[in-house]
Amino acid sequence: MLCIWLSGFYGLEESDLDKVFRLPTTTFIGGNESALPLREIIRRLEMAYCQHIGVEFMFINDLDQCQWIRQKFERPGVMQFSLEEKRTLLARMVRSTRFEEFLQRKWSSEKRFGLEGCESLIPALKTIIDKSSQNGVDAVIMGMPHRGRLNVLANVIRKELEQIFCQFDSKLEAADEGSGDVKYHLGMYHRRINRVTDRNITLSLVANPSHLEAVNPVVQGKTKADQFYCGDTDGNRVMSILLHGDAAFAGQGIVYETFHLSDLPSYTTHGTVHVVVNNQIGFTTDPRMARSSPYPTDVARVVNAPIFHVNADDPEAVMYVCNVAAEWRATFHKDVVVDLVCYRRNGHNEMDEPMFTQPLMYKQIKKQKGVLQKYAEKLIAEGAVSRQEYEEEISKYDKICEEAHARSKDEKILHIKHWLDSPWPGFFTLDGQPKSMSCPSTGLPEEDLTHIGQVASSVPVEDFTIHGGLSRILKGRGDMIKNRMVDWALGEYMAFGSLLKEGIHVRLSGQDVERGTFSHRHHVLHDQNVDKRICIPMNHISPNQAPYTVCNSSLSEYGVLGFELGFAMASPNALVLWEAQFGDFHNTAQCIIDQFICPGQAKWVRQNGIVLLLPHGMEGMGPEHSSARPERFLQMCNDDPDFNPKITDDFEVRQLYDCNWIVVNCSNPANYFHVMRRQILLPFRKPLIIFTPKSLLRHPEAKSSFDQMLPGTYFQRVIPDDGLAAQNPSEVKRIVFCTGKIYYELTRERKARNMENSVAITRIEQLSPFPFDLVKAETDKYPNADLVWCQEEHKNQGYYDYVKPRMRTTINRAKPVWYAGREPAAAPATGNKNTHLLELKRFLDTAFNLDAFKDHV
């Protein structure tokens, strides 16, 4: 390992090795300095030479790539810069350094997570962007943590300084478009001229939460979408840059998940430049306690990405490495890592005291001369710039900051929309409002339904041999079409196919989605005689249709859901869906759900129409694979259970506009079809959570007629009882409200008990936003009936805690809302089939025993 490293250091002579052991303690974590294990020797080697660059590439198994790297670093005199380049680099260092110093002077008691100790990050990023622009890139999507974010916004993205400075004013009123976020989480979108190349370039910094590295797959998904929509099949025009901290890069599993997507056909962005701000500390934790690998960047080895370790106190070395990194990405379309070995001059934030935990390290850091001062002295000594010119550059930028600060005082309101990272030009009005507050019918002409059904039941490619079992499935679909019926798979096919025909791109991603976990979908057909020959009938619906993308993902939830969220950010004119293999698997992606999807619009004024398909249902298959945890999604809904809203003509759509996401549990294929189409036909975008069935996929009663899908039909938020009970409502003794699969158990039990006249069963298909108007209509229809909520989930799970207070508000608390379902439990379901059936029998008895709740009155 040591000899590999020695051969990889640019300009390191054997006589320089004594410098390794005379380095100040800033080059490693303070502590016992007498023992020097190999890890410490290598770490000190990184700081041994004034123009050092450490290159890791010996693990790359491509000879041409290795030779390319050697050419960049082993030829004498490769690191030569013109006078103009040095002066530009100095100017960028001035801006990076003086920006932080300005903030410190003006707001010394404010957290800002400054860049002090790694000021060379700003010229590093600008160098990558300049080189990439020269190579033809015209859009860069970036993701980063909080450290240095304001500096990147100011000096890379070029956000107006007054907009940044006014974020520090605690007296400004918040705008009414959302709850907002702290300044060092906000994003930005800006199209400008790159001054080096004189070409237009679009820069987007994606907003993110405090959860480190969580933004990585979101950036990759947005990058992939932008490449897709502009036809950039090789990543020549759109690229991503991801910034990381050393501790998070080594510690957060999402880093590996995102790397793992980098070379998959449906997820690759054709190379990302990763820049690690290697402070050599994580909050208060030493590297020796924070990782087991020698370097924080070792995770990148899994994708054969070259790793360039560079001294961040040597701006010219940083600039050279970043040029090489950008050139690598343009040449090989693969990931590359730049490890900026630096330090953190302050604590974790400006209010933090680092001497508590790293006393030796911070004693040395206090003595450390700033990189700007060191580089300026170097250029002055070389004669590249005079001291007067250097001081004038400082004065010029200080004046820019002061003038912007003065303008910032004129701001009266904080507008979150000024920080939007993914604008949708033309989708909203100029002031950011929907163009209407209505939704057209989601039904289709019968000829369209028939045509799409025929495509779904055929193989549109000649000489293509499909599996015999699949032949029977396609024949069954054809028979249903002849009978004007659809099952769940066909209902989905109708929704997707019709949107594609209308020019809407549909992308379905997740584990095993091509076939479907339950072997019901079969959107990708495989030739039984020719390896890797496939057919996607959905792409043969219409000559001018939008493309359909269906892709089995890697076995990842966190990374893939984040990726699809980013993809959905790019355009409102696409239906982007992520399907969990089983509904409960979403909990390994909980960070994306909790921090991005649920509050994304409130925090960042960023609408998103992503759809989550979560298979859910108690089938007696054990604690796992049963519950998609609907209670968690409902708990995070932003509607008020105690407020009875005023019913207006646009109430249904207005409710959807005001909510943070939509939660549905459809009981028939037609409603599933309608809610998918409504997702696109609405004049705004909201995340849609759908609890999808398992046993209903083949349930003989879970079918819908074409009549329920024709023009003039809509998604039904509530499906009222249309049987004998509805014909004589005054005789009805009980209304049982339910949602999803349990409806079929209830109707079967009601028929067996001959209670179709006395018990009405009403399905609430849209749980949130809650359909107050339709639930009230149902309760008013049956004046003599008591109210029961029935669910198959346990009482402390499912929907009851969400539904009960809203139903009570609907009826002005005139009646109780009784519960029929499983008792509270820690696990989502029993692992014993017999117990499962006994529980089912018990709560069905409760639901239909008209005397069950008399003792509770």
XYZ file of C-alpha atoms in Angstrom, residues 95-399:
305
model
C -14.263 36.048 -2.652
C -14.454 32.744 -0.842
C -12.503 33.991 2.163
C -13.874 37.519 2.471
C -17.480 36.314 2.177
C -17.053 34.230 5.330
C -15.233 37.046 7.083
C -18.012 39.478 6.165
C -20.670 37.205 7.620
C -18.608 36.751 10.761
C -18.278 40.517 11.220
C -21.950 41.245 10.683
C -23.536 38.256 12.401
C -20.979 36.840 14.785
C -23.574 35.080 16.957
C -25.425 33.390 14.086
C -24.979 29.830 12.903
C -23.912 29.766 9.275
C -21.688 26.661 9.031
C -18.879 28.600 7.393
C -16.170 27.312 5.104
C -13.151 28.555 7.081
C -10.349 26.019 6.701
C -11.485 24.880 3.252
C -11.867 28.156 1.355
C -10.386 26.487 -1.720
C -13.689 24.650 -2.188
C -15.106 27.615 -4.098
C -12.373 27.759 -6.777
C -12.510 23.942 -6.845
C -16.174 23.936 -7.808
C -15.785 26.810 -10.246
C -12.888 24.977 -11.917
C -14.993 21.823 -12.330
C -17.828 23.875 -13.801
C -15.507 25.844 -16.109
C -13.857 22.694 -17.453
C -17.192 20.920 -17.858
C -18.609 23.931 -19.703
C -15.633 23.784 -22.072
C -16.497 20.133 -22.664
C -20.089 20.976 -23.658
C -21.998 20.740 -20.378
C -24.754 23.351 -20.118
C -26.497 22.260 -16.877
C -25.046 21.243 -13.508
C -27.160 19.893 -10.640
C -25.481 20.033 -7.248
C -26.100 18.611 -3.815
C -24.222 19.447 -0.648
C -24.447 19.524 3.158
C -24.729 22.707 5.196
C -21.021 23.551 5.578
C -20.079 26.260 3.074
C -23.535 26.296 1.520
C -24.045 30.064 1.736
C -20.634 30.586 0.165
C -21.483 28.224 -2.687
C -24.809 30.019 -3.213
C -23.055 33.381 -3.307
C -19.893 32.641 -5.258
C -20.727 29.594 -7.400
C -24.461 29.742 -8.086
C -24.299 33.555 -7.783
C -27.375 34.064 -5.675
C -27.956 37.776 -5.044
C -26.017 38.654 -1.907
C -28.831 40.784 -0.505
C -31.126 37.749 -0.672
C -28.609 35.804 1.394
C -27.971 38.606 3.871
C -31.643 39.259 4.540
C -31.959 35.657 5.743
C -30.051 36.780 8.837
C -32.656 39.437 9.700
C -34.862 38.021 12.438
C -37.380 40.869 12.035
C -38.439 39.986 8.496
C -41.896 38.520 8.095
C -42.144 35.050 6.596
C -43.935 34.776 3.280
C -47.218 32.889 3.310
C -46.282 30.223 0.787
C -44.796 27.801 3.295
C -43.223 27.290 6.688
C -39.710 27.726 5.285
C -36.363 26.315 6.319
C -33.077 27.537 7.748
C -30.845 29.412 5.328
C -28.153 26.731 5.138
C -30.658 24.151 3.811
C -32.080 26.194 0.947
C -31.539 25.560 -2.736
C -31.347 27.728 -5.818
C -31.723 27.640 -9.611
C -29.866 30.117 -11.830
C -29.066 30.335 -15.517
C -26.099 32.568 -16.284
C -23.097 33.108 -18.520
C -19.952 31.225 -17.587
C -17.316 33.953 -17.734
C -14.474 31.596 -18.616
C -16.197 29.875 -21.557
C -18.702 32.619 -22.453
C -21.391 29.921 -22.679
C -24.751 29.776 -20.933
C -24.878 27.359 -18.018
C -27.715 26.406 -15.668
C -26.775 25.747 -12.057
C -29.157 24.117 -9.614
C -28.354 23.519 -5.950
C -30.962 21.157 -4.531
C -32.463 22.017 -1.148
C -31.910 19.398 1.531
C -32.537 18.619 5.195
C -29.930 18.223 7.926
C -29.787 14.491 7.229
C -26.343 14.213 5.714
C -25.981 12.633 2.272
C -29.771 12.175 1.950
C -29.828 14.577 -0.986
C -27.404 12.445 -3.051
C -29.938 10.186 -4.812
C -32.337 13.125 -5.236
C -29.670 15.013 -7.169
C -28.949 11.952 -9.282
C -32.624 11.475 -10.089
C -33.058 15.101 -11.121
C -29.892 14.868 -13.228
C -31.179 11.722 -14.935
C -34.516 13.407 -15.650
C -32.898 16.527 -17.117
C -30.728 14.298 -19.319
C -33.805 12.319 -20.374
C -35.919 15.335 -21.301
C -33.178 16.957 -23.394
C -32.179 13.714 -25.127
C -28.752 13.656 -23.492
C -28.175 9.901 -23.659
C -24.472 10.061 -22.753
C -24.430 12.797 -20.120
C -22.588 15.254 -22.330
C -24.874 18.203 -21.566
C -26.140 17.626 -18.029
C -24.023 16.505 -15.076
C -24.084 16.346 -11.289
C -21.644 17.436 -8.599
C -22.017 16.074 -5.078
C -20.280 17.553 -2.061
C -19.669 15.521 1.071
C -18.143 15.727 4.513
C -15.510 13.152 5.402
C -17.395 11.604 8.329
C -20.710 11.382 6.477
C -19.122 10.047 3.292
C -17.701 7.131 5.255
C -20.587 6.688 7.685
C -23.850 7.109 5.789
C -25.092 4.025 3.953
C -26.938 6.126 1.385
C -23.539 7.017 -0.083
C -23.025 3.391 -1.058
C -26.625 3.033 -2.283
C -26.152 6.039 -4.556
C -22.805 4.801 -5.878
C -24.492 1.468 -6.532
C -26.916 3.165 -8.951
C -24.164 4.910 -10.907
C -23.735 2.341 -13.651
C -27.239 0.844 -13.844
C -28.879 1.533 -17.243
C -32.048 3.181 -15.924
C -30.268 5.147 -13.199
C -26.843 6.142 -14.510
C -26.084 9.833 -14.881
C -22.883 9.008 -16.793
C -20.490 10.121 -14.119
C -20.621 12.347 -11.058
C -17.841 14.500 -9.653
C -17.710 13.985 -5.881
C -15.907 16.580 -3.758
C -15.176 15.634 -0.141
C -14.542 18.469 2.287
C -12.266 16.434 4.505
C -12.154 18.343 7.801
C -10.568 15.267 9.437
C -13.310 15.402 12.063
C -17.025 14.680 12.285
C -18.722 17.157 14.659
C -16.640 16.058 17.688
C -15.619 12.566 16.548
C -12.069 11.615 15.524
C -11.639 9.644 12.287
C -10.253 6.685 14.231
C -13.636 6.453 15.966
C -15.670 7.291 12.878
C -14.557 4.731 10.302
C -12.699 1.451 9.907
C -11.201 2.231 6.509
C -7.931 4.173 6.076
C -9.632 6.930 4.104
C -13.140 8.406 4.201
C -13.306 7.997 0.433
C -12.710 4.240 0.317
C -16.382 3.554 -0.428
C -15.807 4.951 -3.949
C -13.558 2.009 -4.757
C -16.641 -0.187 -5.273
C -17.341 1.544 -8.595
C -13.695 1.881 -9.647
C -13.778 5.644 -9.246
C -10.328 7.256 -9.105
C -9.718 9.151 -5.873
C -7.588 12.303 -5.843
C -6.402 13.388 -2.397
C -5.220 16.991 -2.474
C -3.996 19.498 0.076
C -6.715 22.152 0.300
C -4.089 24.684 1.425
C -2.511 24.442 -2.028
C -5.031 26.169 -4.351
C -3.060 25.428 -7.506
C -2.938 21.719 -6.718
C -6.686 21.849 -6.034
C -7.295 23.595 -9.337
C -5.221 21.062 -11.244
C -6.938 18.067 -9.654
C -10.398 19.521 -10.326
C -9.498 20.063 -13.979
C -8.414 16.429 -14.183
C -11.592 15.255 -12.404
C -13.823 17.148 -14.832
C -11.814 15.818 -17.771
C -12.072 12.245 -16.419
C -15.837 12.531 -16.197
C -16.050 13.926 -19.756
C -13.745 11.205 -21.116
C -14.981 8.070 -19.350
C -18.456 9.095 -18.073
C -17.693 7.540 -14.721
C -17.649 8.816 -11.148
C -14.559 10.494 -9.731
C -13.694 11.692 -6.214
C -11.726 14.760 -5.142
C -10.710 14.565 -1.482
C -9.926 18.076 -0.227
C -7.756 17.392 2.812
C -8.390 20.450 4.953
C -9.463 21.440 8.441
C -12.348 23.192 10.165
C -11.219 26.454 11.741
C -14.273 26.809 13.991
C -16.341 24.203 15.782
C -19.179 22.294 14.179
C -20.876 25.668 13.966
C -19.801 29.163 14.964
C -21.291 28.749 18.462
C -19.548 25.456 19.134
C -16.344 25.043 21.201
C -14.067 22.428 19.588
C -11.378 22.648 22.299
C -13.535 20.504 24.591
C -12.817 17.414 22.505
C -9.865 18.191 20.169
C -7.588 20.444 22.220
C -4.279 19.690 20.477
C -5.766 19.880 17.022
C -7.362 23.272 17.657
C -4.321 24.731 19.352
C -2.472 24.031 16.125
C -5.326 25.281 13.922
C -5.271 28.623 15.751
C -1.639 29.009 14.687
C -2.382 28.038 11.093
C -2.059 30.833 8.562
C -5.107 31.168 6.285
C -4.871 29.748 2.777
C -5.661 33.084 1.128
C -2.810 34.781 2.964
C -0.412 31.972 2.078
C -1.383 31.951 -1.592
C -1.304 35.735 -1.887
C 2.190 35.824 -0.383
C 3.281 33.130 -2.841
C 1.993 35.081 -5.870
C 3.449 38.359 -4.589
C 6.825 36.642 -4.142
C 6.578 35.282 -7.690
C 5.701 38.726 -9.048
C 2.406 37.418 -10.425
C 0.489 40.095 -8.537
C 1.465 43.153 -6.501
C 0.403 43.709 -2.916
C -1.579 46.758 -4.038
C -3.483 44.711 -6.606
C -4.208 42.082 -3.973
C -5.501 44.664 -1.527
C -7.604 46.306 -4.235
C -9.197 42.937 -5.002
C -10.101 42.588 -1.348
C -11.491 46.134 -1.157
C -13.539 45.591 -4.315
C -15.272 42.519 -2.943
C -15.743 44.043 0.502
C -17.514 46.968 -1.158
